[in-house]
Amino acid sequence: MFRKTILTVAVISLCMFLTEGTGMASGADNWPDKSRPVTMLIPFAAGGGTDFNARLVAKVLSDQLGLRVNSINRTGGQGVIGHTAIAQGTPDGYTMGDIECELNMMHWAGLTDLTYRDVTPIAMIVRSFGGLHVKADSPHKTAKELFDAIKTGSKKLKGSGAAHGGIWHLCAAGMLQGEGISIDDIIWVPNEGSAPSLQDLAAGGLDFVVCSFNEAGPLIAAGKIRTLASISPERLPLFPDVPTLKEATGNTWILSPWGGIAAPGGLPEDLKVKLGEAMKKVCESQDFQEAMKKVGKFPVYMGPDEFKAFLAQDDVEFGKVMKAVGIVK
């Protein structure tokens, strides 16, 4: 019995030594195992912007690493179901998903307790910056003139860009707040998205619209609407003559949709680093850059730690503006 015990201990020790010596102690050392598929979870419906982002990442990642990446749409609950599935997946590097700005909105609206703290941020991949748009023949030639008209006008001006509580409604509320104007000082006309808002603007039914440039681009090109300011840190390459909001009025407000990749909560640090490196290569690839720009999006890479810091600040900003418009539960 004693000899068998000694032999067993020796065998176990040898296995441990070989495991350590061949680099099998860490999951990151073996990632990616090309025999295992990666699951890419998408919290919104097929055919939308989030779906486009996630499937593009999946394709480029597959091409670069020779992995099979299965993209799965997990919809419902205004993004709650899909984001929850990402957070609660197995943290082994083979489950990840596309997270969107709704992750920092849902808990403020009382839809879920889920926050960015429940996932492991891997990379921001894209942002869509908004613009302040008016009809081509609008009497307001600058953003300052529009804001002055809101402050001193005898009637309330009409604005739109999204439904009540949507991203562009919140963006408009924060922008106005930065000018000392309450969202209640205008009439917000709720629409199901920017497309009907832009059509209303071009037809003269609205005084201004806040929405992304890729959505407004066709009407800008057709000369039916004008842009007074971009709600972005810098002037946008495709619209170099449009001043930023800060340049136009000194207002530093920025709130924009973003998209990124995250893994489930509790992902080991070494795996987080390795996935971050892989995603950096994806985002810097020519295929990714060209595909994003072709649809009017702005590819922006942030690594895991920088993205996490961004999410923390972004969460605070969403809380402030959602409280200002009265939709915090």
GROMACS .gro file of C-alpha atoms in nm:
model
  329
    1MET     CA    1   0.000   0.000   0.000
    2PHE     CA    2   0.282   0.237   0.091
    3ARG     CA    3   0.458   0.170  -0.244
    4LYS     CA    4   0.133   0.233  -0.435
    5THR     CA    5   0.085   0.564  -0.253
    6ILE     CA    6   0.440   0.674  -0.339
    7LEU     CA    7   0.384   0.576  -0.704
    8THR     CA    8   0.055   0.766  -0.721
    9VAL     CA    9   0.211   1.081  -0.574
   10ALA     CA   10   0.500   1.054  -0.820
   11VAL     CA   11   0.266   1.020  -1.117
   12ILE     CA   12   0.058   1.320  -1.004
   13SER     CA   13   0.372   1.529  -0.951
   14LEU     CA   14   0.502   1.434  -1.296
   15CYS     CA   15   0.171   1.530  -1.458
   16MET     CA   16   0.174   1.864  -1.281
   17PHE     CA   17   0.532   1.925  -1.393
   18LEU     CA   18   0.454   1.837  -1.754
   19THR     CA   19   0.141   2.050  -1.751
   20GLU     CA   20   0.334   2.353  -1.626
   21GLY     CA   21   0.626   2.286  -1.858
   22THR     CA   22   0.409   2.268  -2.168
   23GLY     CA   23   0.217   2.588  -2.086
   24MET     CA   24  -0.114   2.417  -2.013
   25ALA     CA   25  -0.168   2.585  -1.675
   26SER     CA   26  -0.332   2.892  -1.820
   27GLY     CA   27  -0.640   2.912  -2.043
   28ALA     CA   28  -0.476   3.200  -2.229
   29ASP     CA   29  -0.183   2.977  -2.329
   30ASN     CA   30  -0.421   2.757  -2.527
   31TRP     CA   31  -0.644   3.030  -2.669
   32PRO     CA   32  -0.753   3.006  -2.937
   33ASP     CA   33  -0.813   2.634  -2.962
   34LYS     CA   34  -0.919   2.611  -3.327
   35SER     CA   35  -1.117   2.298  -3.261
   36ARG     CA   36  -1.358   2.499  -3.045
   37PRO     CA   37  -1.605   2.749  -3.193
   38VAL     CA   38  -1.644   3.099  -3.051
   39THR     CA   39  -1.996   3.220  -2.982
   40MET     CA   40  -2.068   3.585  -3.064
   41LEU     CA   41  -2.389   3.697  -2.890
   42ILE     CA   42  -2.585   3.988  -3.041
   43PRO     CA   43  -2.846   4.158  -2.818
   44PHE     CA   44  -3.050   4.311  -3.100
   45ALA     CA   45  -3.225   4.184  -3.411
   46ALA     CA   46  -3.065   4.067  -3.734
   47GLY     CA   47  -3.020   4.336  -3.996
   48GLY     CA   48  -2.968   4.625  -3.755
   49GLY     CA   49  -2.659   4.829  -3.673
   50THR     CA   50  -2.556   4.612  -3.378
   51ASP     CA   51  -2.594   4.300  -3.589
   52PHE     CA   52  -2.374   4.455  -3.857
   53ASN     CA   53  -2.102   4.543  -3.605
   54ALA     CA   54  -2.096   4.201  -3.440
   55ARG     CA   55  -2.103   3.996  -3.759
   56LEU     CA   56  -1.825   4.209  -3.909
   57VAL     CA   57  -1.608   4.144  -3.602
   58ALA     CA   58  -1.694   3.774  -3.619
   59LYS     CA   59  -1.593   3.751  -3.985
   60VAL     CA   60  -1.263   3.934  -3.948
   61LEU     CA   61  -1.177   3.743  -3.630
   62SER     CA   62  -1.251   3.416  -3.808
   63ASP     CA   63  -1.041   3.515  -4.109
   64GLN     CA   64  -0.746   3.621  -3.896
   65LEU     CA   65  -0.736   3.335  -3.648
   66GLY     CA   66  -0.891   3.053  -3.848
   67LEU     CA   67  -1.166   3.015  -3.589
   68ARG     CA   68  -1.527   2.920  -3.640
   69VAL     CA   69  -1.736   3.203  -3.495
   70ASN     CA   70  -2.108   3.145  -3.454
   71SER     CA   71  -2.312   3.466  -3.439
   72ILE     CA   72  -2.633   3.431  -3.241
   73ASN     CA   73  -2.900   3.699  -3.194
   74ARG     CA   74  -3.043   3.698  -2.840
   75THR     CA   75  -3.312   3.963  -2.857
   76GLY     CA   76  -3.579   4.091  -2.623
   77GLY     CA   77  -3.633   4.322  -2.328
   78GLN     CA   78  -3.488   4.625  -2.512
   79GLY     CA   79  -3.147   4.460  -2.505
   80VAL     CA   80  -3.170   4.313  -2.154
   81ILE     CA   81  -3.183   3.947  -2.262
   82GLY     CA   82  -2.880   3.959  -2.491
   83HIS     CA   83  -2.662   4.167  -2.260
   84THR     CA   84  -2.750   3.938  -1.969
   85ALA     CA   85  -2.655   3.632  -2.178
   86ILE     CA   86  -2.315   3.788  -2.247
   87ALA     CA   87  -2.256   3.868  -1.878
   88GLN     CA   88  -2.358   3.523  -1.757
   89GLY     CA   89  -2.170   3.317  -2.016
   90THR     CA   90  -1.874   3.093  -1.937
   91PRO     CA   91  -1.562   3.313  -1.894
   92ASP     CA   92  -1.327   3.093  -2.098
   93GLY     CA   93  -1.263   3.308  -2.405
   94TYR     CA   94  -1.510   3.122  -2.625
   95THR     CA   95  -1.815   3.332  -2.544
   96MET     CA   96  -1.825   3.701  -2.618
   97GLY     CA   97  -2.075   3.949  -2.750
   98ASP     CA   98  -2.149   4.295  -2.880
   99ILE     CA   99  -2.243   4.540  -2.606
  100GLU     CA  100  -2.407   4.872  -2.689
  101CYS     CA  101  -2.474   5.200  -2.509
  102GLU     CA  102  -2.806   5.053  -2.392
  103LEU     CA  103  -2.602   4.861  -2.133
  104ASN     CA  104  -2.551   5.194  -1.956
  105MET     CA  105  -2.915   5.297  -2.002
  106MET     CA  106  -3.120   4.990  -1.908
  107HIS     CA  107  -3.053   4.988  -1.536
  108TRP     CA  108  -3.125   5.361  -1.501
  109ALA     CA  109  -3.461   5.300  -1.670
  110GLY     CA  110  -3.540   5.023  -1.422
  111LEU     CA  111  -3.533   4.744  -1.680
  112THR     CA  112  -3.260   4.538  -1.512
  113ASP     CA  113  -2.994   4.543  -1.241
  114LEU     CA  114  -2.730   4.458  -1.503
  115THR     CA  115  -2.449   4.712  -1.549
  116TYR     CA  116  -2.112   4.730  -1.723
  117ARG     CA  117  -1.958   4.589  -1.403
  118ASP     CA  118  -2.116   4.251  -1.482
  119VAL     CA  119  -1.920   4.201  -1.806
  120THR     CA  120  -1.551   4.200  -1.892
  121PRO     CA  121  -1.490   4.483  -2.141
  122ILE     CA  122  -1.260   4.377  -2.423
  123ALA     CA  123  -1.268   4.657  -2.681
  124MET     CA  124  -1.468   4.952  -2.802
  125ILE     CA  125  -1.497   4.914  -3.178
  126VAL     CA  126  -1.719   5.195  -3.308
  127ARG     CA  127  -1.890   5.523  -3.223
  128SER     CA  128  -2.159   5.718  -3.404
  129PHE     CA  129  -2.146   6.089  -3.336
  130GLY     CA  130  -2.452   6.307  -3.359
  131GLY     CA  131  -2.517   6.633  -3.536
  132LEU     CA  132  -2.754   6.925  -3.486
  133HIS     CA  133  -2.948   6.950  -3.812
  134VAL     CA  134  -3.196   7.209  -3.945
  135LYS     CA  135  -3.391   7.252  -4.266
  136ALA     CA  136  -3.188   7.394  -4.553
  137ASP     CA  137  -3.379   7.726  -4.550
  138SER     CA  138  -3.395   7.753  -4.170
  139PRO     CA  139  -3.354   8.110  -4.039
  140HIS     CA  140  -3.105   7.974  -3.784
  141LYS     CA  141  -2.764   7.989  -3.949
  142THR     CA  142  -2.559   7.882  -3.646
  143ALA     CA  143  -2.607   7.669  -3.337
  144LYS     CA  144  -2.591   7.981  -3.122
  145GLU     CA  145  -2.875   8.140  -3.318
  146LEU     CA  146  -3.087   7.830  -3.268
  147PHE     CA  147  -3.021   7.820  -2.894
  148ASP     CA  148  -3.091   8.192  -2.861
  149ALA     CA  149  -3.422   8.139  -3.041
  150ILE     CA  150  -3.513   7.864  -2.793
  151LYS     CA  151  -3.428   8.090  -2.500
  152THR     CA  152  -3.603   8.402  -2.622
  153GLY     CA  153  -3.863   8.282  -2.872
  154SER     CA  154  -4.230   8.353  -2.820
  155LYS     CA  155  -4.316   7.994  -2.908
  156LYS     CA  156  -4.152   7.664  -2.834
  157LEU     CA  157  -3.943   7.518  -3.115
  158LYS     CA  158  -3.992   7.156  -3.217
  159GLY     CA  159  -3.713   6.901  -3.212
  160SER     CA  160  -3.687   6.527  -3.269
  161GLY     CA  161  -3.456   6.240  -3.358
  162ALA     CA  162  -3.585   5.948  -3.153
  163ALA     CA  163  -3.856   5.831  -2.922
  164HIS     CA  164  -3.881   5.971  -2.571
  165GLY     CA  165  -3.587   5.825  -2.380
  166GLY     CA  166  -3.402   5.720  -2.695
  167ILE     CA  167  -3.033   5.793  -2.743
  168TRP     CA  168  -3.085   6.109  -2.950
  169HIS     CA  169  -3.350   6.242  -2.711
  170LEU     CA  170  -3.096   6.205  -2.431
  171CYS     CA  171  -2.824   6.360  -2.645
  172ALA     CA  172  -3.047   6.660  -2.719
  173ALA     CA  173  -3.140   6.697  -2.352
  174GLY     CA  174  -2.777   6.703  -2.245
  175MET     CA  175  -2.684   6.943  -2.522
  176LEU     CA  176  -2.959   7.185  -2.420
  177GLN     CA  177  -2.871   7.146  -2.054
  178GLY     CA  178  -2.516   7.255  -2.141
  179GLU     CA  179  -2.666   7.573  -2.288
  180GLY     CA  180  -2.872   7.645  -1.977
  181ILE     CA  181  -3.189   7.524  -2.150
  182SER     CA  182  -3.431   7.264  -2.016
  183ILE     CA  183  -3.563   6.994  -2.247
  184ASP     CA  184  -3.906   7.125  -2.140
  185ASP     CA  185  -3.828   7.455  -2.314
  186ILE     CA  186  -3.881   7.282  -2.648
  187ILE     CA  187  -4.145   7.047  -2.784
  188TRP     CA  188  -3.988   6.706  -2.835
  189VAL     CA  189  -4.174   6.519  -3.106
  190PRO     CA  190  -4.119   6.144  -3.048
  191ASN     CA  191  -4.050   5.936  -3.356
  192GLU     CA  192  -3.954   5.574  -3.402
  193GLY     CA  193  -3.602   5.650  -3.512
  194SER     CA  194  -3.421   5.923  -3.699
  195ALA     CA  195  -3.553   5.847  -4.048
  196PRO     CA  196  -3.908   5.979  -3.990
  197SER     CA  197  -3.766   6.271  -3.791
  198LEU     CA  198  -3.543   6.374  -4.081
  199GLN     CA  199  -3.832   6.351  -4.325
  200ASP     CA  200  -4.040   6.571  -4.094
  201LEU     CA  201  -3.753   6.818  -4.077
  202ALA     CA  202  -3.711   6.834  -4.454
  203ALA     CA  203  -4.088   6.885  -4.491
  204GLY     CA  204  -4.085   7.177  -4.247
  205GLY     CA  205  -4.262   7.008  -3.958
  206LEU     CA  206  -3.967   7.039  -3.720
  207ASP     CA  207  -3.718   7.311  -3.630
  208PHE     CA  208  -3.423   7.080  -3.564
  209VAL     CA  209  -3.321   6.717  -3.540
  210VAL     CA  210  -3.041   6.555  -3.342
  211CYS     CA  211  -2.917   6.232  -3.499
  212SER     CA  212  -2.611   6.064  -3.648
  213PHE     CA  213  -2.440   6.178  -3.966
  214ASN     CA  214  -2.475   5.845  -4.142
  215GLU     CA  215  -2.853   5.876  -4.097
  216ALA     CA  216  -2.863   6.242  -4.204
  217GLY     CA  217  -2.606   6.208  -4.482
  218PRO     CA  218  -2.842   6.150  -4.778
  219LEU     CA  219  -3.054   6.458  -4.700
  220ILE     CA  220  -2.741   6.666  -4.638
  221ALA     CA  221  -2.605   6.559  -4.978
  222ALA     CA  222  -2.940   6.638  -5.139
  223GLY     CA  223  -2.930   6.992  -4.998
  224LYS     CA  224  -3.252   6.948  -4.801
  225ILE     CA  225  -3.103   6.992  -4.455
  226ARG     CA  226  -2.801   7.170  -4.305
  227THR     CA  227  -2.587   7.079  -4.006
  228LEU     CA  228  -2.510   7.350  -3.751
  229ALA     CA  229  -2.270   7.150  -3.533
  230SER     CA  230  -2.128   6.805  -3.477
  231ILE     CA  231  -2.166   6.666  -3.126
  232SER     CA  232  -1.820   6.514  -3.131
  233PRO     CA  233  -1.473   6.572  -2.979
  234GLU     CA  234  -1.328   6.681  -3.316
  235ARG     CA  235  -1.453   6.775  -3.660
  236LEU     CA  236  -1.553   6.471  -3.857
  237PRO     CA  237  -1.341   6.382  -4.163
  238LEU     CA  238  -1.644   6.347  -4.392
  239PHE     CA  239  -1.782   6.686  -4.279
  240PRO     CA  240  -1.473   6.904  -4.222
  241ASP     CA  241  -1.664   7.232  -4.262
  242VAL     CA  242  -1.907   7.155  -3.979
  243PRO     CA  243  -1.787   7.300  -3.646
  244THR     CA  244  -1.803   7.095  -3.330
  245LEU     CA  245  -2.055   7.200  -3.067
  246LYS     CA  246  -1.764   7.321  -2.853
  247GLU     CA  247  -1.636   7.536  -3.139
  248ALA     CA  248  -1.982   7.672  -3.208
  249THR     CA  249  -2.090   7.765  -2.855
  250GLY     CA  250  -1.829   7.646  -2.606
  251ASN     CA  251  -2.056   7.357  -2.502
  252THR     CA  252  -1.847   7.046  -2.427
  253TRP     CA  253  -2.142   6.804  -2.413
  254ILE     CA  254  -2.090   6.472  -2.591
  255LEU     CA  255  -2.313   6.167  -2.570
  256SER     CA  256  -2.305   5.924  -2.857
  257PRO     CA  257  -2.394   5.566  -2.937
  258TRP     CA  258  -2.103   5.326  -2.914
  259GLY     CA  259  -2.049   4.959  -2.974
  260GLY     CA  260  -1.796   4.724  -2.826
  261ILE     CA  261  -1.703   4.366  -2.754
  262ALA     CA  262  -1.721   4.214  -2.407
  263ALA     CA  263  -1.676   3.874  -2.249
  264PRO     CA  264  -1.865   3.731  -1.953
  265GLY     CA  265  -1.788   3.863  -1.609
  266GLY     CA  266  -1.498   3.702  -1.427
  267LEU     CA  267  -1.277   3.646  -1.732
  268PRO     CA  268  -0.919   3.574  -1.613
  269GLU     CA  269  -0.678   3.863  -1.659
  270ASP     CA  270  -0.448   3.677  -1.899
  271LEU     CA  271  -0.742   3.585  -2.123
  272LYS     CA  272  -0.866   3.943  -2.115
  273VAL     CA  273  -0.528   4.064  -2.238
  274LYS     CA  274  -0.516   3.803  -2.514
  275LEU     CA  275  -0.869   3.878  -2.636
  276GLY     CA  276  -0.789   4.249  -2.627
  277GLU     CA  277  -0.486   4.193  -2.849
  278ALA     CA  278  -0.691   3.989  -3.094
  279MET     CA  279  -0.962   4.255  -3.108
  280LYS     CA  280  -0.703   4.526  -3.166
  281LYS     CA  281  -0.588   4.342  -3.479
  282VAL     CA  282  -0.949   4.309  -3.592
  283CYS     CA  283  -1.019   4.680  -3.549
  284GLU     CA  284  -0.699   4.787  -3.721
  285SER     CA  285  -0.751   4.559  -4.020
  286GLN     CA  286  -0.823   4.714  -4.358
  287ASP     CA  287  -1.135   4.500  -4.402
  288PHE     CA  288  -1.286   4.625  -4.076
  289GLN     CA  289  -1.194   4.990  -4.132
  290GLU     CA  290  -1.329   5.000  -4.486
  291ALA     CA  291  -1.652   4.818  -4.402
  292MET     CA  292  -1.729   5.056  -4.115
  293LYS     CA  293  -1.654   5.371  -4.310
  294LYS     CA  294  -1.856   5.248  -4.608
  295VAL     CA  295  -2.173   5.262  -4.395
  296GLY     CA  296  -2.083   5.596  -4.235
  297LYS     CA  297  -1.963   5.464  -3.901
  298PHE     CA  298  -1.651   5.572  -3.713
  299PRO     CA  299  -1.426   5.284  -3.607
  300VAL     CA  300  -1.271   5.367  -3.271
  301TYR     CA  301  -1.054   5.117  -3.083
  302MET     CA  302  -1.017   5.117  -2.704
  303GLY     CA  303  -0.842   4.834  -2.522
  304PRO     CA  304  -0.987   4.653  -2.219
  305ASP     CA  305  -0.876   4.891  -1.944
  306GLU     CA  306  -0.944   5.210  -2.137
  307PHE     CA  307  -1.285   5.080  -2.244
  308LYS     CA  308  -1.374   4.993  -1.883
  309ALA     CA  309  -1.281   5.345  -1.769
  310PHE     CA  310  -1.491   5.490  -2.051
  311LEU     CA  311  -1.789   5.274  -1.953
  312ALA     CA  312  -1.769   5.395  -1.593
  313GLN     CA  313  -1.781   5.762  -1.697
  314ASP     CA  314  -2.042   5.699  -1.965
  315ASP     CA  315  -2.266   5.532  -1.708
  316VAL     CA  316  -2.250   5.842  -1.488
  317GLU     CA  317  -2.335   6.070  -1.782
  318PHE     CA  318  -2.635   5.858  -1.882
  319GLY     CA  319  -2.760   5.872  -1.524
  320LYS     CA  320  -2.742   6.251  -1.519
  321VAL     CA  321  -2.924   6.309  -1.845
  322MET     CA  322  -3.184   6.039  -1.786
  323LYS     CA  323  -3.265   6.200  -1.451
  324ALA     CA  324  -3.291   6.538  -1.627
  325VAL     CA  325  -3.559   6.406  -1.864
  326GLY     CA  326  -3.742   6.221  -1.589
  327ILE     CA  327  -3.700   5.861  -1.699
  328VAL     CA  328  -3.488   5.723  -1.415
  329LYS     CA  329  -3.679   5.456  -1.221
   0.00000   0.00000   0.00000
